[in-house]
């Protein structure tokens, strides 16, 4: 089963109460150049991806493939400070014990950095922090919240702020009266507060705000309440089957908004035109926009090269605008910042250089400033707060851009609070 990175986003945001064997060795890749040789004359350095694959739950082989594709290209360019890059994958197995063992493996193998970690259980960041190993581009779904707050974490995706952006996206998509569907849990309050602020920022206070038990199975009354209140848009702060049920039940009468990567594209395709009113807040451009973004075109080209080299997980039908792009960008950060390290290239030296980095231009997100933590308590390590909009298109069976606009969640939160 392959699901987007946002699938367990709610577990991290709602808290540990909602969160979702050993590593079993590692899957090493030299990240070799196209001719089969690794560039650079220095000793190899390792970058690790921590993500579950081959389990009965959520799996992310495309993250590993994206990191390998990026490393292959880095080596063609001469490596990081002349050091060839190897990608090490540790299978997190959707298991708390395995996640911690992956972190310990990163320490034992003296990896330069972790580039993408997907684990709902937590426990990874404290181990990396003690060893001085930076974690770049983690998913931010750990139940302990450590990815959002650890001093070794450098997050590139702002999906934790999606409710603040959804009202703007719904307005862009044509909704004039916006409601909300969320769980009746205290842990949901933070997400719902963000949605309220985002709605006030665009002059459309949420009405109605519907809180439902997490055990709800029949969503017909929920949809009925929204339509009777004449809402034609709704921010969804519910996950998995609850979100699917609202989208399906509302049909064409209600536009809905969620976080990119949260919902199964296979399931959305099964809904036909009923899913066409879904919009999502996305951290990166859609893959279909490669003509507008040179870096996106480069990423896709590198993934094509990786697939041609025999990596089936780099195939086009496995790629996602969220997970694939995040993993690929994480390697770009390691390369760009690593090349700026003044002395010997070590994990601690890279961590120190990351903390001094500002104006880092990756082409797909606004320039990043790692010197200034996010001012919102609990999410200090989210350094990119800008999102884009995308909408589901049943004709193509995928997401397409909602428009060229970008939306800064922090600006919306400030406007909504004033």
Short mmCIF file of C-alpha atoms in Angstrom, two decimals:
data_model
loop_
_atom_site.label_atom_id
_atom_site.label_comp_id
_atom_site.label_asym_id
_atom_site.label_seq_id
_atom_site.Cartn_x
_atom_site.Cartn_y
_atom_site.Cartn_z
CA UNK A 1 0.00 0.00 0.00
CA UNK A 2 1.38 3.42 -0.90
CA UNK A 3 -0.10 6.53 0.62
CA UNK A 4 0.91 10.17 0.63
CA UNK A 5 2.97 11.74 3.36
CA UNK A 6 0.03 13.62 4.74
CA UNK A 7 -1.97 10.50 5.59
CA UNK A 8 -0.94 10.49 9.24
CA UNK A 9 -0.57 14.26 9.46
CA UNK A 10 -3.58 14.37 11.74
CA UNK A 11 -1.91 12.07 14.22
CA UNK A 12 0.94 14.49 14.67
CA UNK A 13 -1.24 17.56 14.87
CA UNK A 14 -3.96 16.06 17.02
CA UNK A 15 -1.37 14.59 19.39
CA UNK A 16 0.02 11.38 20.73
CA UNK A 17 -3.40 9.97 21.56
CA UNK A 18 -4.16 9.91 17.84
CA UNK A 19 -0.81 8.60 16.57
CA UNK A 20 -0.62 5.64 14.78
CA UNK A 21 11.24 -5.61 14.81
CA UNK A 22 14.26 -4.03 14.06
CA UNK A 23 15.52 -2.23 10.97
CA UNK A 24 16.50 -5.55 9.47
CA UNK A 25 19.59 -4.14 7.85
CA UNK A 26 19.87 -1.40 5.30
CA UNK A 27 19.37 -0.91 1.61
CA UNK A 28 22.46 0.83 0.31
CA UNK A 29 22.82 2.68 -2.95
CA UNK A 30 25.99 4.31 -4.18
CA UNK A 31 24.04 7.03 -5.94
CA UNK A 32 26.39 6.36 -8.81
CA UNK A 33 26.75 8.54 -11.88
CA UNK A 34 24.95 7.58 -15.08
CA UNK A 35 28.01 5.73 -16.35
CA UNK A 36 28.06 3.57 -13.23
CA UNK A 37 30.90 5.36 -11.46
CA UNK A 38 30.67 7.67 -8.49
CA UNK A 39 32.18 11.11 -8.96
CA UNK A 40 34.39 12.80 -6.40
CA UNK A 41 37.75 11.72 -4.99
CA UNK A 42 36.93 11.97 -1.28
CA UNK A 43 35.72 9.23 1.01
CA UNK A 44 32.02 8.47 0.53
CA UNK A 45 29.46 10.10 2.81
CA UNK A 46 26.11 8.57 3.68
CA UNK A 47 22.65 10.11 3.67
CA UNK A 48 19.88 8.07 5.25
CA UNK A 49 16.20 7.81 4.42
CA UNK A 50 14.02 6.42 7.22
CA UNK A 51 10.68 5.23 5.86
CA UNK A 52 8.48 2.14 5.92
CA UNK A 53 8.36 -0.11 2.86
CA UNK A 54 6.82 -3.49 2.25
CA UNK A 55 4.43 -3.34 5.20
CA UNK A 56 0.70 -3.89 5.43
CA UNK A 57 0.31 -0.20 6.31
CA UNK A 58 1.59 2.98 4.71
CA UNK A 59 4.70 2.59 2.54
CA UNK A 60 6.97 5.15 0.90
CA UNK A 61 9.33 3.53 -1.63
CA UNK A 62 9.10 6.66 -3.77
CA UNK A 63 10.96 8.65 -1.10
CA UNK A 64 13.89 6.26 -1.27
CA UNK A 65 13.88 6.41 -5.06
CA UNK A 66 13.79 10.22 -5.04
CA UNK A 67 16.77 10.39 -2.69
CA UNK A 68 18.71 7.91 -4.83
CA UNK A 69 17.89 9.86 -7.98
CA UNK A 70 19.09 13.08 -6.38
CA UNK A 71 22.27 11.44 -5.08
CA UNK A 72 23.05 10.00 -8.52
CA UNK A 73 22.94 13.52 -9.95
CA UNK A 74 24.93 14.98 -7.04
CA UNK A 75 27.69 12.51 -7.78
CA UNK A 76 27.70 13.50 -11.44
CA UNK A 77 28.33 17.05 -10.21
CA UNK A 78 31.27 15.88 -8.09
CA UNK A 79 29.61 14.86 -4.84
CA UNK A 80 29.39 16.98 -1.71
CA UNK A 81 32.71 18.76 -1.22
CA UNK A 82 34.22 16.07 -3.43
CA UNK A 83 32.74 13.21 -1.41
CA UNK A 84 30.62 10.69 -3.32
CA UNK A 85 27.17 10.27 -1.78
CA UNK A 86 25.65 6.95 -0.76
CA UNK A 87 21.97 6.61 0.11
CA UNK A 88 21.20 4.29 3.00
CA UNK A 89 17.59 3.27 3.54
CA UNK A 90 16.41 1.99 6.90
CA UNK A 91 12.96 0.38 6.92
CA UNK A 92 10.95 1.96 9.73
CA UNK A 93 8.29 -0.74 9.24
CA UNK A 94 5.59 1.46 10.83
CA UNK A 95 7.01 0.22 14.15
CA UNK A 96 8.16 2.31 17.11
CA UNK A 97 11.06 0.01 18.01
CA UNK A 98 12.24 -0.12 14.40
CA UNK A 99 12.14 3.68 14.17
CA UNK A 100 14.49 4.05 17.11
CA UNK A 101 16.77 1.35 15.74
CA UNK A 102 16.91 3.23 12.44
CA UNK A 103 18.03 6.33 14.31
CA UNK A 104 20.67 4.32 16.12
CA UNK A 105 21.80 2.83 12.80
CA UNK A 106 22.27 6.38 11.51
CA UNK A 107 24.53 7.04 14.50
CA UNK A 108 26.44 3.78 14.16
CA UNK A 109 27.04 4.27 10.43
CA UNK A 110 28.04 7.90 10.98
CA UNK A 111 25.67 9.23 8.34
CA UNK A 112 26.11 12.83 7.29
CA UNK A 113 22.39 13.54 7.61
CA UNK A 114 18.97 11.96 7.55
CA UNK A 115 17.18 13.17 4.43
CA UNK A 116 13.51 12.35 4.92
CA UNK A 117 12.13 10.50 7.90
CA UNK A 118 8.58 9.17 7.93
CA UNK A 119 7.59 7.78 11.30
CA UNK A 120 4.41 8.32 13.26
CA UNK A 121 5.79 6.92 16.49
CA UNK A 122 8.56 9.40 17.26
CA UNK A 123 11.78 8.67 19.10
CA UNK A 124 14.08 9.32 16.16
CA UNK A 125 14.97 12.97 16.76
CA UNK A 126 16.26 12.60 20.36
CA UNK A 127 18.78 9.98 19.20
CA UNK A 128 19.91 12.09 16.24
CA UNK A 129 20.09 15.19 18.42
CA UNK A 130 22.39 13.51 20.92
CA UNK A 131 24.72 12.48 18.06
CA UNK A 132 24.61 15.86 16.30
CA UNK A 133 23.11 14.46 13.09
CA UNK A 134 20.81 16.82 11.18
CA UNK A 135 17.43 15.65 9.90
CA UNK A 136 16.39 17.44 6.73
CA UNK A 137 12.88 17.33 5.30
CA UNK A 138 11.22 15.03 7.82
CA UNK A 139 7.49 14.45 7.41
CA UNK A 140 6.60 16.06 10.74
CA UNK A 141 4.11 13.36 11.72
CA UNK A 142 5.89 11.96 14.80
CA UNK A 143 3.49 11.67 17.74
CA UNK A 144 6.03 13.18 20.12
CA UNK A 145 6.23 16.35 18.02
CA UNK A 146 10.01 16.17 18.01
CA UNK A 147 10.38 16.74 14.27
CA UNK A 148 8.60 20.06 14.72
CA UNK A 149 10.75 21.20 17.64
CA UNK A 150 14.14 19.44 17.73
CA UNK A 151 17.15 21.65 17.09
CA UNK A 152 18.52 19.12 14.56
CA UNK A 153 15.31 19.14 12.49
CA UNK A 154 14.97 21.29 9.37
CA UNK A 155 11.49 20.84 7.92
CA UNK A 156 10.70 21.91 4.37
CA UNK A 157 6.98 21.11 4.25
CA UNK A 158 4.42 23.33 6.05
CA UNK A 159 1.49 20.90 5.83
CA UNK A 160 0.92 21.20 9.56
CA UNK A 161 -0.48 24.68 8.75
CA UNK A 162 -2.91 23.51 6.05
CA UNK A 163 -6.12 24.56 7.89
CA UNK A 164 -4.98 28.19 7.84
CA UNK A 165 -4.66 28.13 4.05
CA UNK A 166 -7.78 26.11 3.20
CA UNK A 167 -10.26 29.01 3.49
CA UNK A 168 -8.22 30.99 0.93
CA UNK A 169 -8.16 28.02 -1.41
CA UNK A 170 -11.88 27.42 -1.06
CA UNK A 171 -12.54 31.07 -1.88
CA UNK A 172 -10.24 30.77 -4.89
CA UNK A 173 -12.22 27.71 -6.00
CA UNK A 174 -15.50 29.63 -5.80
CA UNK A 175 -16.86 28.91 -2.32
CA UNK A 176 -18.55 31.88 -0.66
CA UNK A 177 -19.79 30.34 2.60
CA UNK A 178 -17.33 28.07 4.39
CA UNK A 179 -17.91 25.58 7.20
CA UNK A 180 -15.69 23.10 9.00
CA UNK A 181 -15.81 19.45 9.96
CA UNK A 182 -13.49 18.41 12.79
CA UNK A 183 -13.23 15.90 15.59
CA UNK A 184 -14.70 16.73 19.00
CA UNK A 185 -11.33 16.22 20.69
CA UNK A 186 -9.32 18.79 22.59
CA UNK A 187 -6.33 17.70 20.54
CA UNK A 188 -8.10 19.06 17.45
CA UNK A 189 -8.34 22.57 18.85
CA UNK A 190 -5.05 23.76 17.42
CA UNK A 191 -5.94 22.78 13.87
CA UNK A 192 -9.42 24.24 14.16
CA UNK A 193 -8.05 27.49 15.61
CA UNK A 194 -5.82 27.78 12.55
CA UNK A 195 -8.80 27.27 10.26
CA UNK A 196 -10.76 29.93 12.15
CA UNK A 197 -7.93 32.44 11.78
CA UNK A 198 -7.48 31.61 8.09
CA UNK A 199 -11.20 32.14 7.51
CA UNK A 200 -11.23 35.48 9.30
CA UNK A 201 -8.23 36.56 7.23
CA UNK A 202 -10.26 36.22 4.03
CA UNK A 203 -13.42 37.72 5.54
CA UNK A 204 -15.41 34.50 5.69
CA UNK A 205 -15.85 33.27 9.28
CA UNK A 206 -16.50 29.55 9.51
CA UNK A 207 -20.18 28.60 9.76
CA UNK A 208 -21.12 26.02 10.74
CA UNK A 209 -18.29 24.50 12.75
CA UNK A 210 -19.21 20.84 13.18
CA UNK A 211 -17.45 18.71 15.78
CA UNK A 212 -17.99 14.96 15.38
CA UNK A 213 -16.99 11.96 17.50
CA UNK A 214 -13.99 10.12 16.12
CA UNK A 215 -16.14 6.97 16.12
CA UNK A 216 -18.63 8.47 13.63
CA UNK A 217 -19.46 6.13 10.77
CA UNK A 218 -22.53 7.77 9.23
CA UNK A 219 -21.72 11.20 7.81
CA UNK A 220 -25.06 11.87 6.18
CA UNK A 221 -26.20 14.12 9.07
CA UNK A 222 -22.90 16.02 8.86
CA UNK A 223 -23.31 16.76 5.17
CA UNK A 224 -26.96 17.66 5.74
CA UNK A 225 -26.01 20.20 8.42
CA UNK A 226 -23.51 21.82 6.09
CA UNK A 227 -25.96 22.12 3.22
CA UNK A 228 -28.80 23.36 5.44
CA UNK A 229 -26.48 26.08 6.71
CA UNK A 230 -25.94 26.99 3.04
CA UNK A 231 -22.22 26.29 3.24
CA UNK A 232 -20.72 25.60 -0.17
CA UNK A 233 -17.22 24.99 1.15
CA UNK A 234 -15.76 23.09 4.10
CA UNK A 235 -12.35 22.75 5.73
CA UNK A 236 -11.81 19.11 6.68
CA UNK A 237 -9.98 18.47 9.95
CA UNK A 238 -10.83 14.78 9.82
CA UNK A 239 -8.83 12.03 8.22
CA UNK A 240 -8.95 8.89 6.15
CA UNK A 241 -12.46 7.39 5.91
CA UNK A 242 -14.15 10.39 7.52
CA UNK A 243 -12.77 12.74 4.87
CA UNK A 244 -13.69 10.34 2.07
CA UNK A 245 -17.23 10.06 3.42
CA UNK A 246 -17.75 13.83 3.51
CA UNK A 247 -16.33 14.30 0.02
CA UNK A 248 -18.48 11.49 -1.39
CA UNK A 249 -21.62 12.52 0.48
CA UNK A 250 -21.35 16.16 -0.52
CA UNK A 251 -20.99 15.37 -4.20
CA UNK A 252 -20.99 18.46 -6.38
CA UNK A 253 -22.79 20.67 -3.87
CA UNK A 254 -19.84 21.28 -1.54
CA UNK A 255 -16.20 22.15 -2.11
CA UNK A 256 -13.86 20.59 0.44
CA UNK A 257 -10.26 21.30 1.40
CA UNK A 258 -7.57 19.12 2.95
CA UNK A 259 -3.78 18.73 3.01
CA UNK A 260 -1.97 17.51 -0.10
CA UNK A 261 -0.90 13.89 0.09
CA UNK A 262 -3.48 13.06 2.73
CA UNK A 263 -6.02 11.28 0.56
CA UNK A 264 -5.58 8.26 -1.68
CA UNK A 265 -5.58 9.25 -5.34
CA UNK A 266 -6.82 5.77 -6.19
CA UNK A 267 -9.85 6.28 -3.98
CA UNK A 268 -10.49 9.79 -5.29
CA UNK A 269 -10.44 8.42 -8.84
CA UNK A 270 -13.13 5.92 -7.84
CA UNK A 271 -15.44 8.78 -6.86
CA UNK A 272 -15.51 10.19 -10.39
CA UNK A 273 -16.75 13.76 -10.74
CA UNK A 274 -17.83 13.83 -7.08
CA UNK A 275 -14.18 14.40 -6.12
CA UNK A 276 -13.71 17.34 -8.48
CA UNK A 277 -14.72 19.80 -5.78
CA UNK A 278 -11.75 18.79 -3.61
CA UNK A 279 -8.90 21.28 -3.26
CA UNK A 280 -5.71 20.73 -1.28
CA UNK A 281 -3.04 22.87 0.30
CA UNK A 282 0.27 21.75 -1.17
CA UNK A 283 3.83 22.62 -0.10
CA UNK A 284 5.25 22.29 -3.61
CA UNK A 285 4.17 22.75 -7.23
CA UNK A 286 2.36 19.88 -8.91
CA UNK A 287 4.47 17.54 -11.03
CA UNK A 288 2.48 18.64 -14.08
CA UNK A 289 3.98 22.14 -13.68
CA UNK A 290 7.49 21.18 -14.73
CA UNK A 291 7.23 23.57 -17.66
CA UNK A 292 6.94 26.46 -15.18
CA UNK A 293 9.64 25.34 -12.73
CA UNK A 294 13.11 24.40 -14.04
CA UNK A 295 14.01 22.66 -10.78
CA UNK A 296 10.90 20.51 -11.05
CA UNK A 297 11.86 19.56 -14.59
CA UNK A 298 15.35 18.67 -13.32
CA UNK A 299 13.91 16.49 -10.58
CA UNK A 300 11.72 14.60 -13.03
CA UNK A 301 14.66 14.13 -15.39
CA UNK A 302 16.77 12.73 -12.56
CA UNK A 303 13.94 10.38 -11.56
CA UNK A 304 13.69 9.23 -15.17
CA UNK A 305 17.44 8.47 -15.10
CA UNK A 306 17.03 6.55 -11.86
CA UNK A 307 14.22 4.49 -13.37
CA UNK A 308 16.30 3.78 -16.48
CA UNK A 309 19.08 2.57 -14.20
CA UNK A 310 16.70 -0.13 -12.93
CA UNK A 311 14.98 1.43 -9.93
CA UNK A 312 11.30 0.53 -10.34
CA UNK A 313 10.36 2.72 -7.36
CA UNK A 314 11.29 5.79 -9.43
CA UNK A 315 8.47 5.08 -11.90
CA UNK A 316 6.20 7.95 -12.82
CA UNK A 317 3.07 6.35 -11.38
CA UNK A 318 4.67 6.19 -7.92
CA UNK A 319 5.78 9.81 -7.78
CA UNK A 320 3.93 12.36 -5.68
CA UNK A 321 4.14 16.13 -5.51
CA UNK A 322 4.53 15.94 -1.73
CA UNK A 323 6.70 12.98 -0.76
CA UNK A 324 8.84 12.67 -3.86
CA UNK A 325 9.57 16.38 -4.02
CA UNK A 326 10.31 16.62 -0.30
CA UNK A 327 12.85 13.77 -0.41
CA UNK A 328 14.53 15.14 -3.54
CA UNK A 329 14.74 18.64 -2.06
CA UNK A 330 16.23 17.28 1.15
CA UNK A 331 19.22 15.97 -0.79
CA UNK A 332 19.54 19.35 -2.54
CA UNK A 333 19.77 21.01 0.88
CA UNK A 334 22.44 18.55 2.02
CA UNK A 335 24.43 19.24 -1.16
CA UNK A 336 24.16 23.03 -1.20
CA UNK A 337 24.78 23.53 2.51
CA UNK A 338 27.37 20.76 2.65
CA UNK A 339 29.40 22.43 -0.08
CA UNK A 340 29.46 25.58 2.07
CA UNK A 341 30.96 23.84 5.12
CA UNK A 342 34.29 25.62 5.69
CA UNK A 343 36.32 22.67 6.99
CA UNK A 344 35.97 18.92 7.23
CA UNK A 345 32.59 17.60 6.16
CA UNK A 346 31.01 15.92 9.19
CA UNK A 347 27.47 15.65 10.47
CA UNK A 348 28.20 18.20 13.21
CA UNK A 349 29.82 20.58 10.72
CA UNK A 350 26.79 20.25 8.43
CA UNK A 351 24.46 20.85 11.37
CA UNK A 352 26.40 23.98 12.34
CA UNK A 353 26.34 25.26 8.74
CA UNK A 354 22.61 24.62 8.43
CA UNK A 355 22.07 26.78 11.49
CA UNK A 356 23.92 29.63 9.78
CA UNK A 357 22.16 29.31 6.43
CA UNK A 358 19.75 31.92 5.11
CA UNK A 359 18.52 32.78 1.64
CA UNK A 360 18.79 29.15 0.50
CA UNK A 361 17.10 29.05 -2.91
CA UNK A 362 15.80 25.65 -3.96
CA UNK A 363 13.60 26.94 -6.76
CA UNK A 364 10.41 25.21 -5.58
CA UNK A 365 9.88 26.99 -2.25
CA UNK A 366 10.65 30.53 -1.11
CA UNK A 367 14.29 31.07 -0.05
CA UNK A 368 14.82 29.37 3.30
CA UNK A 369 16.22 30.96 6.44
CA UNK A 370 17.37 28.32 8.90
CA UNK A 371 18.73 30.92 11.31
CA UNK A 372 15.31 32.00 12.58
CA UNK A 373 12.97 29.39 14.09
CA UNK A 374 9.24 29.62 13.46
CA UNK A 375 7.63 31.83 16.14
CA UNK A 376 4.71 29.46 16.75
CA UNK A 377 5.39 27.34 19.86
CA UNK A 378 5.69 23.66 19.10
CA UNK A 379 6.45 24.08 15.39
CA UNK A 380 9.70 26.03 15.65
CA UNK A 381 11.46 23.88 13.04
CA UNK A 382 9.00 24.47 10.20
CA UNK A 383 11.01 26.88 8.07
CA UNK A 384 8.76 27.03 5.01
CA UNK A 385 5.23 28.31 5.64
CA UNK A 386 4.17 28.99 2.05
CA UNK A 387 1.69 26.74 0.27
CA UNK A 388 -0.01 26.47 -3.09
CA UNK A 389 -3.41 25.24 -4.13
CA UNK A 390 -4.28 22.22 -6.24
CA UNK A 391 -7.58 20.67 -7.23
CA UNK A 392 -8.57 17.15 -8.08
CA UNK A 393 -9.28 16.60 -11.77
CA UNK A 394 -11.20 13.42 -12.52
CA UNK A 395 -10.52 13.81 -16.24
CA UNK A 396 -6.78 13.30 -15.73
CA UNK A 397 -7.02 11.26 -12.53
CA UNK A 398 -4.72 13.54 -10.58
CA UNK A 399 -4.20 16.96 -9.05
CA UNK A 400 -3.69 20.07 -11.13
CA UNK A 401 -2.67 23.55 -10.02
CA UNK A 402 -5.40 25.79 -8.69
CA UNK A 403 -3.48 28.82 -9.93
CA UNK A 404 -0.15 30.63 -9.65
CA UNK A 405 -0.92 32.17 -6.25
CA UNK A 406 1.02 31.25 -3.13
CA UNK A 407 -0.35 31.53 0.40
CA UNK A 408 1.79 32.20 3.45
CA UNK A 409 0.23 30.50 6.47
CA UNK A 410 1.96 32.79 8.98
CA UNK A 411 0.64 35.91 7.27
CA UNK A 412 -2.88 34.47 7.26
CA UNK A 413 -2.65 33.50 10.93
CA UNK A 414 -1.47 36.99 11.87
CA UNK A 415 -4.22 38.64 9.84
CA UNK A 416 -6.82 36.33 11.35
CA UNK A 417 -5.64 37.07 14.86
CA UNK A 418 -5.71 40.85 14.47
#
